[in-house]
Amino acid sequence: MNRRTGRHDHCDFVKADFMNIPKEDKTFDAVYQIEATCHAPDAVGCYSEIFRVLKPGGIFASYEWCLTDEYDEKNPEHRAIRQDILLGNGLPTARTTHEVLGALKQAGFEILEEEDLVKTADIPWYEPIDKDRRWSPFRDFWSFKTTNWGRNMTHYFVLALEKMRIAPKGSVNVSTFLKKGADALVDGGKTGTYTTMYLTVARKPMTKTEKKENKRLEKQASAVLKQ
């Protein structure tokens, strides 16, 4: 794909474990992740590995799934929502925004920005998967598949395929817990206990020596550009 689009000289794909990134220390100028590191078994370990492969002064931007301050561990409904989100989305745990922020700091990052973008969003983040929302075929015909009718049609279609042994055994169970996970995300959004839009921007600090070297290189680059 890179070669077909002419990007093979400066773009590459690596299939790897983000808890053990197969790259040398100080490789990248910047790193970003979108709804990925919520699957990490250890947030500090994951962020530390990202810290390792970043160059000093490098930026890490993250869009994380988190429990909010509205989550109450003593509330049975909140606990049920949390558990169904974990099961339906293959998550090892659900971290609070404070835990994510603390893990970044523990990994060595300086926090430049942090915000739950749910608070300023024009449209609720869970709307596309809310089975009870009003469906408009003229606005978005294909979103029918995530409505209550669309989900049920998909579910029974999978059931038929499994009965005919076209789909592997267990496909209906997978369909069931995926539906349950989607409903839990919607409930998490409506109760305000869960966000998929926690933004953090962090920087790997530079030592005094690294700052001096960086300034020297910047002056060198500036002189070359003026020639």
C-alpha positions as CSV (number, residue, x, y, z in Angstrom):
1,M,0.0,0.0,0.0
2,N,2.8,2.4,0.9
3,R,4.6,1.7,-2.4
4,R,1.4,2.1,-4.4
5,T,0.8,5.5,-2.9
6,G,4.4,6.6,-3.1
7,R,4.9,6.8,0.7
8,H,7.2,3.8,1.1
9,D,10.3,6.0,1.8
10,H,8.8,7.6,4.9
11,C,5.9,5.4,6.1
12,D,5.9,1.9,7.4
13,F,3.5,-0.6,9.1
14,V,4.7,-2.7,12.0
15,K,2.5,-5.4,13.6
16,A,3.7,-5.6,17.2
17,D,2.8,-5.5,20.9
18,F,2.6,-1.9,22.2
19,M,3.9,-3.2,25.5
20,N,7.1,-4.2,23.8
21,I,7.6,-1.9,20.7
22,P,10.3,-3.3,18.4
23,K,12.0,0.0,17.9
24,E,15.2,1.6,19.3
25,D,15.1,4.2,22.1
26,K,14.5,7.8,21.0
27,T,13.2,6.8,17.5
28,F,10.1,9.0,17.0
29,D,9.4,12.7,17.0
30,A,5.8,12.1,18.0
31,V,3.4,9.3,18.9
32,Y,-0.4,9.3,18.9
33,Q,-3.0,6.7,19.9
34,I,-6.8,6.7,19.4
35,E,-8.9,4.3,21.5
36,A,-6.1,1.7,21.6
37,T,-4.2,1.9,24.9
38,C,-7.4,1.3,26.9
39,H,-6.6,-2.4,25.9
40,A,-3.2,-2.3,27.7
41,P,-3.0,-4.5,30.7
42,D,-0.8,-2.0,32.5
43,A,-1.2,1.7,31.7
44,V,2.2,2.8,33.2
45,G,4.0,0.0,31.3
46,C,2.4,1.0,28.0
47,Y,3.0,4.7,28.5
48,S,6.6,4.0,29.6
49,E,7.2,2.0,26.4
50,I,5.9,5.0,24.4
51,F,8.1,7.3,26.4
52,R,11.1,5.1,25.6
53,V,10.7,5.3,21.8
54,L,10.1,9.0,21.8
55,K,12.9,11.5,21.3
56,P,13.5,14.0,24.0
57,G,11.0,16.8,23.6
58,G,8.7,14.5,21.6
59,I,4.9,14.7,21.9
60,F,2.4,11.9,22.8
61,A,-1.2,12.7,22.0
62,S,-3.8,10.3,23.3
63,Y,-7.6,9.8,22.9
64,E,-8.5,7.4,25.8
65,W,-11.6,5.5,27.0
66,C,-12.1,6.3,30.7
67,L,-14.5,6.2,33.7
68,T,-15.4,9.8,34.7
69,D,-15.9,11.4,38.1
70,E,-19.6,10.6,37.8
71,Y,-18.8,6.9,38.3
72,D,-19.7,5.5,41.7
73,E,-18.2,2.1,42.6
74,K,-21.0,1.7,45.2
75,N,-23.7,2.1,42.6
76,P,-24.8,-1.4,41.3
77,E,-26.0,0.2,38.0
78,H,-22.6,1.8,37.4
79,R,-20.8,-1.4,38.2
80,A,-23.0,-3.3,35.8
81,I,-22.3,-0.8,33.0
82,R,-18.6,-1.0,33.6
83,Q,-18.5,-4.8,33.5
84,D,-20.5,-5.0,30.3
85,I,-18.3,-2.4,28.7
86,L,-15.2,-4.5,29.6
87,L,-16.8,-7.8,28.3
88,G,-18.3,-6.3,25.1
89,N,-15.1,-4.4,24.1
90,G,-12.4,-6.8,25.2
91,L,-10.9,-4.5,27.8
92,P,-8.7,-5.8,30.7
93,T,-9.9,-3.0,33.0
94,A,-11.6,0.4,33.1
95,R,-9.4,3.3,34.3
96,T,-10.5,6.7,35.5
97,T,-9.3,9.9,33.9
98,H,-7.2,10.5,37.1
99,E,-5.6,7.1,36.8
100,V,-4.7,7.7,33.1
101,L,-3.2,11.1,34.0
102,G,-1.3,9.6,36.9
103,A,0.1,6.8,34.7
104,L,1.4,9.3,32.2
105,K,3.2,11.3,34.9
106,Q,4.5,8.1,36.4
107,A,5.9,7.1,33.0
108,G,7.8,10.4,33.0
109,F,5.7,12.7,30.8
110,E,5.0,16.3,31.3
111,I,1.3,17.0,30.8
112,L,0.6,19.9,28.3
113,E,-3.1,19.4,27.9
114,E,-5.9,17.3,29.3
115,E,-9.6,17.5,28.6
116,D,-12.7,15.3,28.4
117,L,-14.0,16.5,25.0
118,V,-17.4,15.0,25.7
119,K,-18.1,18.2,27.7
120,T,-17.7,20.4,24.6
121,A,-19.0,18.0,21.9
122,D,-21.9,19.1,19.7
123,I,-23.3,15.6,19.4
124,P,-23.3,12.8,22.1
125,W,-20.5,10.4,21.3
126,Y,-22.7,7.4,21.8
127,E,-25.5,8.6,19.4
128,P,-24.3,6.4,16.4
129,I,-24.7,3.2,18.5
130,D,-27.8,4.2,20.4
131,K,-30.4,1.6,19.4
132,D,-33.3,3.8,20.6
133,R,-32.3,6.9,18.6
134,R,-34.6,8.2,15.9
135,W,-33.4,6.8,12.5
136,S,-33.7,9.0,9.4
137,P,-33.1,7.1,6.2
138,F,-32.7,10.4,4.3
139,R,-30.0,11.6,6.6
140,D,-28.0,8.3,7.1
141,F,-29.5,5.2,5.5
142,W,-26.6,2.9,6.5
143,S,-26.9,3.7,10.2
144,F,-30.0,1.4,10.2
145,K,-27.7,-1.5,11.1
146,T,-27.1,0.0,14.6
147,T,-30.8,0.7,15.4
148,N,-32.8,-1.9,17.4
149,W,-34.4,-3.3,14.3
150,G,-31.0,-3.5,12.5
151,R,-29.3,-5.1,15.4
152,N,-32.0,-7.8,15.7
153,M,-31.9,-8.5,12.0
154,T,-28.2,-9.0,12.2
155,H,-28.4,-11.2,15.3
156,Y,-31.0,-13.5,13.8
157,F,-29.2,-13.6,10.5
158,V,-26.0,-14.8,12.4
159,L,-28.2,-17.3,14.2
160,A,-29.4,-18.7,10.9
161,L,-25.9,-18.9,9.5
162,E,-24.8,-20.8,12.7
163,K,-27.7,-23.2,12.5
164,M,-26.8,-23.9,8.8
165,R,-23.2,-24.4,9.9
166,I,-22.0,-21.6,7.6
167,A,-20.9,-19.5,10.6
168,P,-18.7,-21.2,13.2
169,K,-20.3,-22.4,16.5
170,G,-20.3,-19.6,19.1
171,S,-21.0,-16.8,16.6
172,V,-24.4,-16.0,18.2
173,N,-22.7,-15.7,21.6
174,V,-20.3,-13.2,20.2
175,S,-23.2,-11.3,18.6
176,T,-24.9,-11.2,22.0
177,F,-22.1,-9.9,24.0
178,L,-21.2,-7.3,21.3
179,K,-24.8,-6.0,21.5
180,K,-24.6,-5.9,25.3
181,G,-21.3,-4.1,25.1
182,A,-22.7,-1.5,22.7
183,D,-25.7,-1.0,25.0
184,A,-23.4,-0.5,28.0
185,L,-21.4,2.1,26.2
186,V,-24.6,4.0,25.5
187,D,-25.7,3.7,29.1
188,G,-22.2,4.9,30.2
189,G,-22.6,7.9,28.0
190,K,-26.1,8.7,29.1
191,T,-25.3,8.4,32.8
192,G,-22.1,10.4,32.3
193,T,-20.0,7.7,33.9
194,Y,-18.0,6.8,30.8
195,T,-16.2,8.7,28.1
196,T,-14.4,7.7,24.9
197,M,-13.1,11.2,24.4
198,Y,-10.5,11.8,27.1
199,L,-7.7,13.8,25.4
200,T,-4.2,14.2,26.8
201,V,-1.2,15.8,25.2
202,A,2.1,15.0,26.9
203,R,5.8,15.7,26.3
204,K,8.9,13.8,27.0
205,P,11.2,16.2,28.9
206,M,14.6,17.2,27.7
207,T,17.7,17.4,30.0
208,K,19.7,20.6,30.0
209,T,22.3,19.0,27.8
210,E,19.6,17.9,25.3
211,K,18.1,21.4,25.3
212,K,21.5,22.9,24.4
213,E,22.0,20.4,21.7
214,N,18.5,21.0,20.3
215,K,19.2,24.7,20.2
216,R,22.5,24.1,18.4
217,L,20.8,22.0,15.8
218,E,18.0,24.5,15.3
219,K,20.6,27.3,14.7
220,Q,22.4,25.0,12.2
221,A,19.2,24.3,10.3
222,S,18.3,28.0,10.3
223,A,21.8,28.9,8.8
224,V,21.4,26.2,6.1
225,L,17.9,27.6,5.2
226,K,19.3,31.1,4.8
227,Q,22.0,30.0,2.4
